[in-house]
Short mmCIF file of C-alpha atoms and ligand atoms in Angstrom, two decimals:
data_model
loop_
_atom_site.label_atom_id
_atom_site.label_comp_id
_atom_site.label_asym_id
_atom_site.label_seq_id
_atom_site.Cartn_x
_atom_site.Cartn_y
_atom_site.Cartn_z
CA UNK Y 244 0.00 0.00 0.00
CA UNK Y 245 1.05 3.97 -0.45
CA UNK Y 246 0.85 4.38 3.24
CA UNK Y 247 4.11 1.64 3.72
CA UNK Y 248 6.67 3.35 0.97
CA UNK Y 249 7.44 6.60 -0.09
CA UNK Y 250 5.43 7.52 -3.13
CA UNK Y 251 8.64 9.27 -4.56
CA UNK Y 252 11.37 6.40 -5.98
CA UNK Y 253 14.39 6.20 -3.75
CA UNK Y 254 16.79 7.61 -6.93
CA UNK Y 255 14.62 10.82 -6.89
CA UNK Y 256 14.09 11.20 -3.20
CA UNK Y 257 16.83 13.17 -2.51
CA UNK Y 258 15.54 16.03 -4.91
CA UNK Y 259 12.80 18.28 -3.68
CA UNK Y 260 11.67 21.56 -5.66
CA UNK Y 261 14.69 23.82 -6.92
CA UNK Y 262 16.06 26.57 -5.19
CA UNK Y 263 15.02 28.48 -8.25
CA UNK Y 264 11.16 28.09 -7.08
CA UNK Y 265 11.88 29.07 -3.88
CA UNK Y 266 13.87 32.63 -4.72
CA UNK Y 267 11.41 33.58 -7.63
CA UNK Y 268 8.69 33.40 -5.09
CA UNK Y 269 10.28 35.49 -2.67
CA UNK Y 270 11.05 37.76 -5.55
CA UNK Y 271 7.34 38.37 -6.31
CA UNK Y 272 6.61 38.20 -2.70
CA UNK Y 273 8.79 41.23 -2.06
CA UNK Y 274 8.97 43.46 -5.08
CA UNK Y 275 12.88 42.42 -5.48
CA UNK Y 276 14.82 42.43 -8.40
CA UNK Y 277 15.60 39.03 -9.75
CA UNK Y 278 19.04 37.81 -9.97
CA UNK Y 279 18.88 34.35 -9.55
CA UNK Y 280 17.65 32.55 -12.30
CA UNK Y 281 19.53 33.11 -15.59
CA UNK Y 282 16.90 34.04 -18.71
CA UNK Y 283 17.55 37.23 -20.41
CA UNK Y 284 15.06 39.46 -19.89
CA UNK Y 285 15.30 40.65 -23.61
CA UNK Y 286 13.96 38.36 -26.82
CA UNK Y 287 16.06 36.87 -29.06
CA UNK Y 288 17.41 38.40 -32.61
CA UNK Y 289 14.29 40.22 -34.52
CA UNK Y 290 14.92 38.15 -37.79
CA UNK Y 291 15.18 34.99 -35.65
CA UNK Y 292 12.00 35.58 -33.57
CA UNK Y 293 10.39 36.65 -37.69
CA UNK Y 294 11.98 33.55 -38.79
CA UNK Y 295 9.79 31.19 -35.98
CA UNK Y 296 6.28 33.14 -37.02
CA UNK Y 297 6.95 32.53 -40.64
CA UNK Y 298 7.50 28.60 -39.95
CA UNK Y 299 4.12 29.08 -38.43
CA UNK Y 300 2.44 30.80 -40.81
CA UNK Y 301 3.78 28.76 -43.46
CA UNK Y 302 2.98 25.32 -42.10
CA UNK Y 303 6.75 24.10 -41.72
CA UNK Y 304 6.78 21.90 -38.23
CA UNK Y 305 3.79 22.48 -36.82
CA UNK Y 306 3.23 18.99 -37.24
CA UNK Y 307 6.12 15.96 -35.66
CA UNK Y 308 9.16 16.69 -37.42
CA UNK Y 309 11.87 14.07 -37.82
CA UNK Y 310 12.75 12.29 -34.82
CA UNK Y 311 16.62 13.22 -34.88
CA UNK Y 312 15.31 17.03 -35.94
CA UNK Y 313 14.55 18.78 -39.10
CA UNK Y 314 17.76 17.86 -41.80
CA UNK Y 315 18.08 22.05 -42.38
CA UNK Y 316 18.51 22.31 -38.58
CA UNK Y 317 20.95 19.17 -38.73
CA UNK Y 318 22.85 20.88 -41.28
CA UNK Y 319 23.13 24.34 -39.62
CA UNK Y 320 24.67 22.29 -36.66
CA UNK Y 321 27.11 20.46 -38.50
CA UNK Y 322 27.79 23.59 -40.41
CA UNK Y 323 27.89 25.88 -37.43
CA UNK Y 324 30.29 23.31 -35.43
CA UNK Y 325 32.88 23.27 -38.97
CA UNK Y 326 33.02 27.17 -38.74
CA UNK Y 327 33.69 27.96 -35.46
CA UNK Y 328 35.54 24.75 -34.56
CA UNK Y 329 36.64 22.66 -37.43
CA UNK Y 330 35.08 20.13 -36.50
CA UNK Y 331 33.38 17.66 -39.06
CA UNK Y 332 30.08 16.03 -38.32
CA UNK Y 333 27.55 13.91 -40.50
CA UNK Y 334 24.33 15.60 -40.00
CA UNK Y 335 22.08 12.53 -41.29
CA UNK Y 336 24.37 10.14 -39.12
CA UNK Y 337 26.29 12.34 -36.04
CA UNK Y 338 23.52 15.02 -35.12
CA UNK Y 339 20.83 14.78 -33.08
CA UNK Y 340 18.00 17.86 -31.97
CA UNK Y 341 16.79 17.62 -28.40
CA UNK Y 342 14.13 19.19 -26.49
CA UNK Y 343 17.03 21.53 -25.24
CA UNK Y 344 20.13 20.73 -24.12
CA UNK Y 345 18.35 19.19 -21.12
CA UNK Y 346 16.86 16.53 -22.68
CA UNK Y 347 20.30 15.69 -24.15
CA UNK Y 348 21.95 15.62 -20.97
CA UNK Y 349 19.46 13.20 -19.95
CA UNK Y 350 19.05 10.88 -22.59
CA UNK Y 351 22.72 10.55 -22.57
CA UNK Y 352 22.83 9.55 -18.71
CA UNK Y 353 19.84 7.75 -19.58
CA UNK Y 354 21.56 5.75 -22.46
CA UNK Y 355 25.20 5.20 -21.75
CA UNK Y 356 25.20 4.58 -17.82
CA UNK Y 357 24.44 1.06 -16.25
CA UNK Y 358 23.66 1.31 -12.63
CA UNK Y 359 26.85 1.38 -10.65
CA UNK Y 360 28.52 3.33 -13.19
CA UNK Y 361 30.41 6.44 -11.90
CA UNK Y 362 29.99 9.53 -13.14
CA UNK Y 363 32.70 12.35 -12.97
CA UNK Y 364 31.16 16.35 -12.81
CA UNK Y 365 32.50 19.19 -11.31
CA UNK Y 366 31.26 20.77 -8.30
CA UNK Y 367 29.29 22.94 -8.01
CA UNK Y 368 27.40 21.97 -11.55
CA UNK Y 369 24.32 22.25 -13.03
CA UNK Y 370 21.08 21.30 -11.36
CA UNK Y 371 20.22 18.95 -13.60
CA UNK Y 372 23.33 16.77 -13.67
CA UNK Y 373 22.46 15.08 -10.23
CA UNK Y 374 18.85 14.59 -10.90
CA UNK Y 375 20.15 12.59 -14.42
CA UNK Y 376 22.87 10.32 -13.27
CA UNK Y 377 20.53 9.19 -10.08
CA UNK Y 378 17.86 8.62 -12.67
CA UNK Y 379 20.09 6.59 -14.32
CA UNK Y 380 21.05 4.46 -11.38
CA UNK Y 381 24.58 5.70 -11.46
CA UNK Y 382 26.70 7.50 -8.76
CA UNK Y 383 28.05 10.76 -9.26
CA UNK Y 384 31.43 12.10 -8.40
CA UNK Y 385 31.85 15.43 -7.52
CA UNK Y 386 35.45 17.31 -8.22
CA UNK Y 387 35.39 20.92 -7.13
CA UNK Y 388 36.32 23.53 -8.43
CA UNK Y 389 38.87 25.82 -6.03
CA UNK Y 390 38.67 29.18 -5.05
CA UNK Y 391 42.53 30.31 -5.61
CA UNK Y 392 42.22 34.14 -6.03
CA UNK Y 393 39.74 35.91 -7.48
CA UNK Y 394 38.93 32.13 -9.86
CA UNK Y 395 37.53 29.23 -9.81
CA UNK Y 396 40.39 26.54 -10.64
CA UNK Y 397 39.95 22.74 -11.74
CA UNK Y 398 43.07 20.54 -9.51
CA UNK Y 399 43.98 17.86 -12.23
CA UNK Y 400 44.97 16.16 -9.62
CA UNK Y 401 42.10 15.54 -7.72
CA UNK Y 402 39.98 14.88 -11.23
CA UNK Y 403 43.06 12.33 -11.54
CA UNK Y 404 42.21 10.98 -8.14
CA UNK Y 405 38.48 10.81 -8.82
CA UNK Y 406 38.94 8.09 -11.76
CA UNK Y 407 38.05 4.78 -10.60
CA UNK Y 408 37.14 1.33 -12.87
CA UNK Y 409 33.86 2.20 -12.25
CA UNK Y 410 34.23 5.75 -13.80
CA UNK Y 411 32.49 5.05 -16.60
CA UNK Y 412 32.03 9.23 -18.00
CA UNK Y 413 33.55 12.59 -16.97
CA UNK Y 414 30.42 15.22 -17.76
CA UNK Y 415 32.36 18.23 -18.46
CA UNK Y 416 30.76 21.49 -18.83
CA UNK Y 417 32.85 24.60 -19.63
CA UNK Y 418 32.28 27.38 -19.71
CA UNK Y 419 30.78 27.14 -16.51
CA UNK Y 420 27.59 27.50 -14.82
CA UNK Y 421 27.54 28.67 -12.08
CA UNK Y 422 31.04 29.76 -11.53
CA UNK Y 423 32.04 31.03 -14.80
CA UNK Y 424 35.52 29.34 -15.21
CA UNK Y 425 36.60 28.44 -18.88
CA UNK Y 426 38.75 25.47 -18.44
CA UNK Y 427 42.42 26.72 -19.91
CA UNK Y 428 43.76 24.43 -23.30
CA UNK Y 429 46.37 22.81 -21.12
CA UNK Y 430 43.94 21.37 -18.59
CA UNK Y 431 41.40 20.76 -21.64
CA UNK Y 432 44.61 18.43 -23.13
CA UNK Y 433 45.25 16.71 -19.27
CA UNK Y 434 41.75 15.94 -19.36
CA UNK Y 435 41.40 14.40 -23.19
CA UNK Y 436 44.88 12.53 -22.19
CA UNK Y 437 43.09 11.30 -19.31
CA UNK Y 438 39.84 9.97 -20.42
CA UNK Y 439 41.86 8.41 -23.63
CA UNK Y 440 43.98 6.36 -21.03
CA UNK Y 441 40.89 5.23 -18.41
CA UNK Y 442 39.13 4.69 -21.44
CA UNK Y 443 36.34 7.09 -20.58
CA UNK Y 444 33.18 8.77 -22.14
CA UNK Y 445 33.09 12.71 -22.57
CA UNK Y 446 29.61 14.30 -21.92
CA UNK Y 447 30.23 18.14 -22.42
CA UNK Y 448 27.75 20.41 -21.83
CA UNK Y 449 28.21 23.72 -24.02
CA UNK Y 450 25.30 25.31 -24.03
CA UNK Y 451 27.64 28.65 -23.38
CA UNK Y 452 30.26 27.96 -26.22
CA UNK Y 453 29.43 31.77 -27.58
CA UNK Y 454 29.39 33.80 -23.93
CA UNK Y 455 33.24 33.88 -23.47
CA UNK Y 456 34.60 37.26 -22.48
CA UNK Y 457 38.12 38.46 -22.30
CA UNK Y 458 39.54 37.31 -25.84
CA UNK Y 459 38.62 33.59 -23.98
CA UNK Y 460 38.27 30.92 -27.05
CA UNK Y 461 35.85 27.93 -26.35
CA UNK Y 462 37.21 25.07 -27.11
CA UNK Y 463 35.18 22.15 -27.69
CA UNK Y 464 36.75 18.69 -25.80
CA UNK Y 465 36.00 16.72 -28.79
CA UNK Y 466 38.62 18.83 -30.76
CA UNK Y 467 41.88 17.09 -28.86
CA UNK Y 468 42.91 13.90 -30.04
CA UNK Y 469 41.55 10.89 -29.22
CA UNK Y 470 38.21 12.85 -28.34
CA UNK Y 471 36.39 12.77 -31.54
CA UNK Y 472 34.82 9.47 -31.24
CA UNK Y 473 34.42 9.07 -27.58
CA UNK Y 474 32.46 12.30 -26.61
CA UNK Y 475 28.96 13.25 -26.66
CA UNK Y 476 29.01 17.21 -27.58
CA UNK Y 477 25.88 19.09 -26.44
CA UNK Y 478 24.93 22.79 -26.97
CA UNK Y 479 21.64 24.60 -27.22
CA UNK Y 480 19.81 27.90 -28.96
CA UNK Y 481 18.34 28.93 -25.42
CA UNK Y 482 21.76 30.82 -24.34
CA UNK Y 483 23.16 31.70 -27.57
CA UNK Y 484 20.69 32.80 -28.75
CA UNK Y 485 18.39 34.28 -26.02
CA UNK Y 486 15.44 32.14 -26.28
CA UNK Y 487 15.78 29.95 -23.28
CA UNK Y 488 12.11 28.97 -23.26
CA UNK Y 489 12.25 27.27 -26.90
CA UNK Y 490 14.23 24.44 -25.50
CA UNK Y 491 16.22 23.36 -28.90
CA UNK Y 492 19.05 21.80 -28.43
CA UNK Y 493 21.37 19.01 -29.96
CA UNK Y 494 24.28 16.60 -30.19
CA UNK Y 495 26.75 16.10 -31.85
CA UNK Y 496 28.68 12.65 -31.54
CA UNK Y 497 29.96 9.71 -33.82
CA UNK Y 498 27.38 7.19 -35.22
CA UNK Y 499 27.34 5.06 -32.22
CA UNK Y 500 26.87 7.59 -29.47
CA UNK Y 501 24.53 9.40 -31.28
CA UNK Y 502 22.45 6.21 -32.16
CA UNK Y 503 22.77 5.10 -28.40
CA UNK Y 504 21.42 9.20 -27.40
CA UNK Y 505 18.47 8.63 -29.68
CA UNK Y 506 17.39 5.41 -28.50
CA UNK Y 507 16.62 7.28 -24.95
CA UNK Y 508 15.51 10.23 -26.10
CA UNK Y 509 12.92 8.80 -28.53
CA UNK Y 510 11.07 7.39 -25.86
CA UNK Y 511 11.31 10.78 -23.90
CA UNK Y 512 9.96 13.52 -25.36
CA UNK Y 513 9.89 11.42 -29.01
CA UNK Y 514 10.43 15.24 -31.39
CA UNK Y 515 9.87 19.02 -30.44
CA UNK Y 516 9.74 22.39 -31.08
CA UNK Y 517 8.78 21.87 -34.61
CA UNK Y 518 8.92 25.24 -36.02
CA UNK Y 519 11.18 26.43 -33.53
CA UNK Y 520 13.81 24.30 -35.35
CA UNK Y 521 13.24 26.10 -38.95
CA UNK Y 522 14.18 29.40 -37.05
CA UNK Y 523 17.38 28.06 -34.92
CA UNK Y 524 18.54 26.27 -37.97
CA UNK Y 525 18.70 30.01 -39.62
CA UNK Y 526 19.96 31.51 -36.38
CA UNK Y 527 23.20 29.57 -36.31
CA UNK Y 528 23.78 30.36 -39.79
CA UNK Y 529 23.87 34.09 -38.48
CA UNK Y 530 27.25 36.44 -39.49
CA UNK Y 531 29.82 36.04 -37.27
CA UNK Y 532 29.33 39.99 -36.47
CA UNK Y 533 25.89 38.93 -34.10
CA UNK Y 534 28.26 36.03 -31.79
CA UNK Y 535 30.97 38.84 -30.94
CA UNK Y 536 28.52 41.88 -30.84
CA UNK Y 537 26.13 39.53 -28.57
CA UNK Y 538 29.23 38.39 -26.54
CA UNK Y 539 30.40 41.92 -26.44
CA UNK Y 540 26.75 43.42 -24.97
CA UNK Y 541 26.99 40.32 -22.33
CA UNK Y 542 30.50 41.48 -21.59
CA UNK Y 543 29.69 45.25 -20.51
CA UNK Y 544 26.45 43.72 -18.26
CA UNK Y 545 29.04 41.14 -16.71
CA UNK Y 546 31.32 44.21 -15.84
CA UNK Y 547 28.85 46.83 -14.80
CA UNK Y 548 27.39 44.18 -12.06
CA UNK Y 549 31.11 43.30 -11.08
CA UNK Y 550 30.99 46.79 -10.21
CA UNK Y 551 27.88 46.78 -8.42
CA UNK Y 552 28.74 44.37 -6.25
CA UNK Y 553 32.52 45.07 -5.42
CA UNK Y 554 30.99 48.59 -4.47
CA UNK Y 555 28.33 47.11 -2.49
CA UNK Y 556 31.56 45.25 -0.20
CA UNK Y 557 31.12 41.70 -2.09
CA UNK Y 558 34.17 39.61 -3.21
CA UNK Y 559 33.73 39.15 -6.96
CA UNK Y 560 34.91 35.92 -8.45
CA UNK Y 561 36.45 36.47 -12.00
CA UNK Y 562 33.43 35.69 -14.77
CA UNK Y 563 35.30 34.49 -18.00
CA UNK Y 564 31.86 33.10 -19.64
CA UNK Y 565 28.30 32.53 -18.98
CA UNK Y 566 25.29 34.59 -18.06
CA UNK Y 567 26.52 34.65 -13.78
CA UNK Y 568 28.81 35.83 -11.24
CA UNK Y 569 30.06 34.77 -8.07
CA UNK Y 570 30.19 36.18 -4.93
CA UNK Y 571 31.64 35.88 -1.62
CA UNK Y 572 29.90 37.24 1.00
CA UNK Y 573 32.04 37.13 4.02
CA UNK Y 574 33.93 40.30 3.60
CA UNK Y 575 30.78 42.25 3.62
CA UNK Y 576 31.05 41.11 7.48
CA UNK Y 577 27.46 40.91 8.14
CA UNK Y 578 26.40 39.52 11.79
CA UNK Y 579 25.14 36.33 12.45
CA UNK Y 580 24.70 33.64 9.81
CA UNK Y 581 24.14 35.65 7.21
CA UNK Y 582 27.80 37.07 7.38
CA UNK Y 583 29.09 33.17 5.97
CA UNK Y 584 26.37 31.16 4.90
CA UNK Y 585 24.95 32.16 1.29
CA UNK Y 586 21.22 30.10 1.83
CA UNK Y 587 20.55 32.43 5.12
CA UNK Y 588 22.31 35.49 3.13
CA UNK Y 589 20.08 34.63 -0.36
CA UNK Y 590 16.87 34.48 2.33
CA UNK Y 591 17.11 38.04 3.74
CA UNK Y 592 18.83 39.46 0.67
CA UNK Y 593 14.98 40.42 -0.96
CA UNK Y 594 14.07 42.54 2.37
CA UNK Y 595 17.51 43.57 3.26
CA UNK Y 596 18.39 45.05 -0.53
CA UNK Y 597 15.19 44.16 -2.56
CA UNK Y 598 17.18 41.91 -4.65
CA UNK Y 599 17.11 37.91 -4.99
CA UNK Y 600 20.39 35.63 -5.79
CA UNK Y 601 20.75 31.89 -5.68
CA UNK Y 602 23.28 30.00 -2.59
CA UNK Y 603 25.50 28.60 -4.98
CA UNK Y 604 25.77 25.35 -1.46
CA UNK Y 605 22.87 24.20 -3.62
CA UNK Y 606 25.09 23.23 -6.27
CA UNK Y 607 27.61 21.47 -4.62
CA UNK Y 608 27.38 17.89 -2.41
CA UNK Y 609 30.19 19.36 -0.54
CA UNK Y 610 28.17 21.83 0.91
CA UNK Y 611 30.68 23.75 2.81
CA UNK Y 612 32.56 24.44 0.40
CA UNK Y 613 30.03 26.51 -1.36
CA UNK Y 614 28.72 27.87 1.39
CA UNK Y 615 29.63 31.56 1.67
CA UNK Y 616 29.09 31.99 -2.32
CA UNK Y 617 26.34 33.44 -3.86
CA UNK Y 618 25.19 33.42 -7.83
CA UNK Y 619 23.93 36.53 -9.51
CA UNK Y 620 22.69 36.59 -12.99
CA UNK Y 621 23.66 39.73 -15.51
CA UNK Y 622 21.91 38.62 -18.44
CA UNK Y 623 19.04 41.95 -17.90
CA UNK Y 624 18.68 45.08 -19.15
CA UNK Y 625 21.25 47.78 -18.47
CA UNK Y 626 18.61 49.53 -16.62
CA UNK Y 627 17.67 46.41 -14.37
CA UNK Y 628 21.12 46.00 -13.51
CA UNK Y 629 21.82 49.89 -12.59
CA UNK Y 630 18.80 49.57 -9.99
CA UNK Y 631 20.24 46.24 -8.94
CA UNK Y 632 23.38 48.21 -8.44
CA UNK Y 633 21.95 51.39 -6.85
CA UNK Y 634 19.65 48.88 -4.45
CA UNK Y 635 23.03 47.01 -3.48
CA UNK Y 636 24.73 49.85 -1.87
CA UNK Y 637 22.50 49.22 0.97
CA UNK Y 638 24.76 46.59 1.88
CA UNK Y 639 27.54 48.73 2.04
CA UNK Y 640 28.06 50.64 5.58
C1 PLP N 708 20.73 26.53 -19.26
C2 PLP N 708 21.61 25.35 -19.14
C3 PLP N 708 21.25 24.11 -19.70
C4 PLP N 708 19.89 23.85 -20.29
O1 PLP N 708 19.75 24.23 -21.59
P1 PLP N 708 18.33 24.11 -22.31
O2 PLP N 708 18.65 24.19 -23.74
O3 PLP N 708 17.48 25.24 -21.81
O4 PLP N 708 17.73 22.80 -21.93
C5 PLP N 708 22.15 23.07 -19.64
N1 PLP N 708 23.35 23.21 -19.04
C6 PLP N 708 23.73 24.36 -18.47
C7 PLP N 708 25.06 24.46 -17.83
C8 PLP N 708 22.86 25.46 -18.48
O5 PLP N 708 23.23 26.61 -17.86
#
């Protein structure tokens, strides 16, 4: 009977609602500014957004598309991923569209783990990660990611350490959310040499491959040698492209993996986002001239928030990608637990400033390690992020 067992499966039991339900609440609650999750609060390209009406209008995927995606979206991926990486992919054999990059991530778990497996990510990561590899009946592996300065540093060694013969994948996601590290070429090379010797999978997650500031250059893991065949690339339109609630994504992976992604995610969400895909397969075939003036626009909202904050008393983490920054809250020497711990910090935030961020703790399994972090999100308006800025200063005595 329900009364004698949970009704929630023990591999999901450990994951109640997201801290992003929680702070968006208290956002409306309280009239604050919202920091914490990361959407733009700005559409999308006008010709992009034009381009998703006319596939509409004109009939073109309002009805199940192909089940590995449209072949004009298929070949914008493979033709996008030549360009800015020289990297060649099949698109009838080695791309596959997703219901974002989310479903990717999932059917991946979903398809190359056996329970037991071990699964390498580093900490903190994405929310999702957890929730996938549990699903999966697998164990995940946390490796965290050091403060050492004003970054967020990868230890090889202790990613090194972390490989055991159960390891079965390392999901890699730079650049990185939360934290913002891009992972440097050298450590992208350790990390290739290393899954090429433990004979591991590659799962990378680059749904931020175009939000690098600084001169930063992605690089995609599946570039280094060895890497071609064994990793599972996966990217998105939500980020790039500032459409988050379209949820197209895609992978991009050799015959096998991508046959092995499909046969999970055919069963999930089967297609999606029919006419959707018409307009991202036109969006990635955009001029060069919208990635760096996008990236450049992202840039100035990453800096004028850095600002904000180091004004307000915050330590800022460097940002080198992504839509978020990190900050440390301890050296604005607030009393009581909100002077060190981020959760009790993120809670009185709203009524203290009028402004909501996200506890990064509630990315990590190490908790205390995360704890005196907090995540703000600069993808808004100049505007939003000037009274962010102006409403911060409260903090500052
Ligand atoms: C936003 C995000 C995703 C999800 O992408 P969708 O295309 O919206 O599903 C995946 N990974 C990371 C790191 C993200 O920040």
């Amino acid at each position: 009977m329900t009364a004698d067992r949970p009704l929630l499966n023990r591999r999901l039991a450990e994951f109640g609602t997201t801290i992003f339900a929680e702070m968006s609440q208290l956002a409306v609650e309280t009239g604050a500014i919202n920091l914490g999750q990361g959407f733009p609060d700005t559409d999308g390209p006008a010709p992009v957004l034009e381009a998703a009406r006319r596939a509409i209008a004109e009939g073109r995927g309002n009805q199940y598309p192909p089940g590995p995606g449209i072949p004009e979206l298929r070949r914008a991926v493979a033709a996008h991923r030549e360009h800015w990486y020289g990297l060649v992919y099949d698109p009838d054999r080695e791309v596959l569209v997703t219901a974002g990059a989310t479903e990717a991530i999932a059917a991946a778990m979903l398809a190359l783990l056996e329970p037991g497996d071990e699964v390498i990510a580093l900490e903190p990561y994405y929310d999702s990660y957890a929730a996938c590899i549990a699903m999966a009946g697998a164990r995940r592996v946390p490796v965290t990611l050091r403060p050492v300065g004003d970054r967020f540093v990868l230890d090889l060694d202790e990613l090194r350490d972390a490989v055991t013969p159960r390891t079965r994948l390392i999901l890699l996601n730079t650049p990185h959310n939360p934290t913002g590290a891009v992972l440097p070429p050298e450590q992208l090379a350790e990390i290739a040499r290393l899954c090429v010797e433990r004979d591991l999978l590659a799962v990378t997650d680059e749904v931020y491959e175009h939000l690098v500031f600084d001169g930063a250059v992605h690089q995609s893991l599946a570039s280094l040698p060895g890497m071609r065949e064994r990793t599972v690339a996966i990217s998105s339109a939500g980020k790039t492209f500032s459409v988050t609630g379209w949820k197209v994504g895609w992978v991009c992976a050799s015959p096998a993996l991508t046959t092995a992604v499909r046969t999970a995610k055919q069963f999930l969400t089967y297609v999606s986002a029919g006419p959707f895909q018409y307009a991202v397969a036109e969006a990635l075939a955009l001029p060069d001239a919208y990635f760096t003036a996008f990236t450049a626009d992202l840039q100035a909202k990453r800096d004028l928030l850095a600002a904000a904050l180091a004004d307000a008393g915050f330590g800022v983490m460097r940002t080198q990608g992504t839509y978020f920054l990190t900050a440390d809250i301890r050296p604005l020497g607030l009393p009581g637990p909100e002077g060190a711990d981020g959760e009790a910090f993120c809670r009185a935030l709203p009524h203290r400033a009028g402004v909501v961020a996200i506890p990064s703790q509630v990315f990590y399994d190490h908790r205390a390690a995360g704890a005196p972090y907090v995540r703000f999100a600069f993808c808004k308006r100049p505007e939003v992020l000037a009274e962010a800025a102006s409403r911060l200063k409260a903090l500052a005595h």
